[in-house]
């Protein structure tokens, strides 16, 4: 085979991109630019057979495998220095109706934007997935996946009917397994593990099939949740200049209280979803966005009642207060998360923050000795239909959470970012000081979310709770995940810093 200018042609084991190739640098860095890979080769695959060939070749050669769908992992799992063969799934991006399985077949490389647009334009349906359109569904779905409509429709993984996975047996042979949620399926546990167990632990996903639970119809338009036509969105933003500690605390306390009272599955309030974005003082503003399907009866009044509750007693005057009706597929409804250097840490809440925690949050976000407009605490409404299923229905155990919290810093240029990492680590540790520096599952916390991985939780200096990170992310589901790991990846071929471990 002749290599012309480093551009190797496609072959049976995928398009091969090596370090001398002009494409290499673009394929070995992800959304979080803190991490840059240096694999021997990147394999851009075009189908399941190519994945099988690449995996077998790597296993025979004893090479460490990494798998990338969209490259949005918060940590450096895909781009770890030990990865020697990086499998790029981005071209496996089909979105089609599969009449044989009565489901939608979706490739792991399909971005959420592509999935949304295709499902909406062709059939008027959607998924309760995330708000960043360039995230690929591969990692998003396997970690559970949530977004605007999750309070109404549950997790993305709750609509997973089947998954096709390339796995490796004890002799190092790669094979393809299709696992469904059907009770009699001998591979059902492999389906279960991919419905919230996270990516990179069991094999390489090459296709998903999605159909909502309980659907009997053959019509494509009935197989997934109906997409809204228009979203009504209320945005209320405050200037930090007009915010004092009492006003700040009231806003956070109101947010937690509303979700405590309005997150039971099936209640009308589950139609409302929103975020409270608390930027650091150096960002200038903080506030909330709340959304409802505008076609629902009384949508405007219901949304305004919700916002009135959240803002009651705050005292500060908003600098922005808008009420908009926006087409569901408008870019305004789907904010793009800028790439760069960043660090995110997360926790799921069963109840709102305590007064002591709110005081810590105020101290860190109002501080004048730290400057980063991108630093923030983001709170997202959760619960509702997510919590309609038991904790062991899928691998996602956080079926009692009502709010997701993400503590973030980012967008620094150059250097290690030590100042920013120290800030967010201290912020997180102090919020959870009463539970060992982490959101220990208890009456107030529900652990954390594997799609927001945080390797700090493996460090006993940062997690002195005495509880393993696996409990924080998987709770009582971890032993079952380990059993799936033993059956389908007995050689631990698929692994990273926070992958499911083989049982001892």
PDB file of N, CA and C in Angstrom, residues 19 21 31 92 100 108 152 163 175 218 220 235 247 271 273 305 315 335 356 385 412 427 429 438 444 459 490:
ATOM      1  N   UNK A  19       0.499   9.430  13.219  1.00  0.00           N
ATOM      2  CA  UNK A  19       0.972  10.749  13.658  1.00  0.00           C
ATOM      3  C   UNK A  19       1.462  11.667  12.541  1.00  0.00           C
ATOM      4  N   UNK A  21       0.143  12.000   9.677  1.00  0.00           N
ATOM      5  CA  UNK A  21      -1.014  12.400   8.870  1.00  0.00           C
ATOM      6  C   UNK A  21      -1.503  13.785   9.303  1.00  0.00           C
ATOM      7  N   UNK A  31     -13.133  17.742  23.207  1.00  0.00           N
ATOM      8  CA  UNK A  31     -13.821  18.959  23.629  1.00  0.00           C
ATOM      9  C   UNK A  31     -13.092  19.621  24.790  1.00  0.00           C
ATOM     10  N   UNK A  92     -20.124   6.639  12.096  1.00  0.00           N
ATOM     11  CA  UNK A  92     -21.267   5.738  12.303  1.00  0.00           C
ATOM     12  C   UNK A  92     -22.418   6.592  12.827  1.00  0.00           C
ATOM     13  N   UNK A 100     -38.194  -3.679  11.132  1.00  0.00           N
ATOM     14  CA  UNK A 100     -38.092  -5.035  11.660  1.00  0.00           C
ATOM     15  C   UNK A 100     -38.074  -5.041  13.188  1.00  0.00           C
ATOM     16  N   UNK A 108     -23.586   5.368  16.980  1.00  0.00           N
ATOM     17  CA  UNK A 108     -23.003   6.028  18.154  1.00  0.00           C
ATOM     18  C   UNK A 108     -22.325   7.354  17.837  1.00  0.00           C
ATOM     19  N   UNK A 152     -40.367  15.112  31.803  1.00  0.00           N
ATOM     20  CA  UNK A 152     -41.572  14.615  31.136  1.00  0.00           C
ATOM     21  C   UNK A 152     -41.404  13.184  30.628  1.00  0.00           C
ATOM     22  N   UNK A 163     -29.057  -2.763  21.754  1.00  0.00           N
ATOM     23  CA  UNK A 163     -27.731  -2.224  21.493  1.00  0.00           C
ATOM     24  C   UNK A 163     -26.884  -3.309  20.826  1.00  0.00           C
ATOM     25  N   UNK A 175     -16.277 -10.367  18.779  1.00  0.00           N
ATOM     26  CA  UNK A 175     -17.543 -10.788  18.185  1.00  0.00           C
ATOM     27  C   UNK A 175     -18.587  -9.708  18.436  1.00  0.00           C
ATOM     28  N   UNK A 218     -46.750   0.104  15.301  1.00  0.00           N
ATOM     29  CA  UNK A 218     -45.699  -0.033  14.298  1.00  0.00           C
ATOM     30  C   UNK A 218     -45.362   1.296  13.648  1.00  0.00           C
ATOM     31  N   UNK A 220     -43.833   4.767  12.944  1.00  0.00           N
ATOM     32  CA  UNK A 220     -42.644   5.466  13.454  1.00  0.00           C
ATOM     33  C   UNK A 220     -42.980   6.650  14.356  1.00  0.00           C
ATOM     34  N   UNK A 235     -36.623  33.880  30.800  1.00  0.00           N
ATOM     35  CA  UNK A 235     -35.242  34.114  31.219  1.00  0.00           C
ATOM     36  C   UNK A 235     -35.210  35.285  32.189  1.00  0.00           C
ATOM     37  N   UNK A 247     -30.219  37.914  49.205  1.00  0.00           N
ATOM     38  CA  UNK A 247     -30.907  37.719  47.927  1.00  0.00           C
ATOM     39  C   UNK A 247     -30.422  36.450  47.241  1.00  0.00           C
ATOM     40  N   UNK A 271     -43.838  18.982  33.360  1.00  0.00           N
ATOM     41  CA  UNK A 271     -43.729  19.597  32.039  1.00  0.00           C
ATOM     42  C   UNK A 271     -42.762  20.777  32.038  1.00  0.00           C
ATOM     43  N   UNK A 273     -39.137  22.528  32.921  1.00  0.00           N
ATOM     44  CA  UNK A 273     -37.720  22.227  33.130  1.00  0.00           C
ATOM     45  C   UNK A 273     -36.955  23.532  33.154  1.00  0.00           C
ATOM     46  N   UNK A 305     -46.062  31.296  36.975  1.00  0.00           N
ATOM     47  CA  UNK A 305     -46.241  30.923  38.380  1.00  0.00           C
ATOM     48  C   UNK A 305     -44.973  30.260  38.916  1.00  0.00           C
ATOM     49  N   UNK A 315     -35.648  40.165  46.073  1.00  0.00           N
ATOM     50  CA  UNK A 315     -35.382  41.567  46.353  1.00  0.00           C
ATOM     51  C   UNK A 315     -34.651  42.286  45.242  1.00  0.00           C
ATOM     52  N   UNK A 335     -28.173  25.661  23.379  1.00  0.00           N
ATOM     53  CA  UNK A 335     -26.914  26.413  23.515  1.00  0.00           C
ATOM     54  C   UNK A 335     -25.708  25.537  23.236  1.00  0.00           C
ATOM     55  N   UNK A 356     -25.963  26.032  55.492  1.00  0.00           N
ATOM     56  CA  UNK A 356     -24.499  26.014  55.574  1.00  0.00           C
ATOM     57  C   UNK A 356     -23.884  25.878  54.189  1.00  0.00           C
ATOM     58  N   UNK A 385     -40.370  12.019  35.572  1.00  0.00           N
ATOM     59  CA  UNK A 385     -40.440  10.670  35.005  1.00  0.00           C
ATOM     60  C   UNK A 385     -39.124   9.916  35.099  1.00  0.00           C
ATOM     61  N   UNK A 412      -9.539  28.735  30.515  1.00  0.00           N
ATOM     62  CA  UNK A 412      -8.248  29.374  30.711  1.00  0.00           C
ATOM     63  C   UNK A 412      -7.345  29.012  29.537  1.00  0.00           C
ATOM     64  N   UNK A 427     -13.987  24.440  46.248  1.00  0.00           N
ATOM     65  CA  UNK A 427     -15.410  24.773  46.234  1.00  0.00           C
ATOM     66  C   UNK A 427     -16.243  23.521  46.484  1.00  0.00           C
ATOM     67  N   UNK A 429     -15.277  20.518  47.597  1.00  0.00           N
ATOM     68  CA  UNK A 429     -14.971  19.886  48.891  1.00  0.00           C
ATOM     69  C   UNK A 429     -15.691  20.579  50.032  1.00  0.00           C
ATOM     70  N   UNK A 438     -17.597  14.892  49.343  1.00  0.00           N
ATOM     71  CA  UNK A 438     -18.271  14.344  48.161  1.00  0.00           C
ATOM     72  C   UNK A 438     -19.772  14.229  48.447  1.00  0.00           C
ATOM     73  N   UNK A 444     -30.062  13.694  51.582  1.00  0.00           N
ATOM     74  CA  UNK A 444     -29.991  14.941  50.825  1.00  0.00           C
ATOM     75  C   UNK A 444     -29.303  14.775  49.473  1.00  0.00           C
ATOM     76  N   UNK A 459      -9.254   9.892  44.589  1.00  0.00           N
ATOM     77  CA  UNK A 459      -8.150  10.365  45.424  1.00  0.00           C
ATOM     78  C   UNK A 459      -8.622  10.510  46.875  1.00  0.00           C
ATOM     79  N   UNK A 490     -13.942 -10.342  29.847  1.00  0.00           N
ATOM     80  CA  UNK A 490     -13.178 -11.020  30.906  1.00  0.00           C
ATOM     81  C   UNK A 490     -11.700 -10.650  30.911  1.00  0.00           C
TER      82      UNK A 490
END
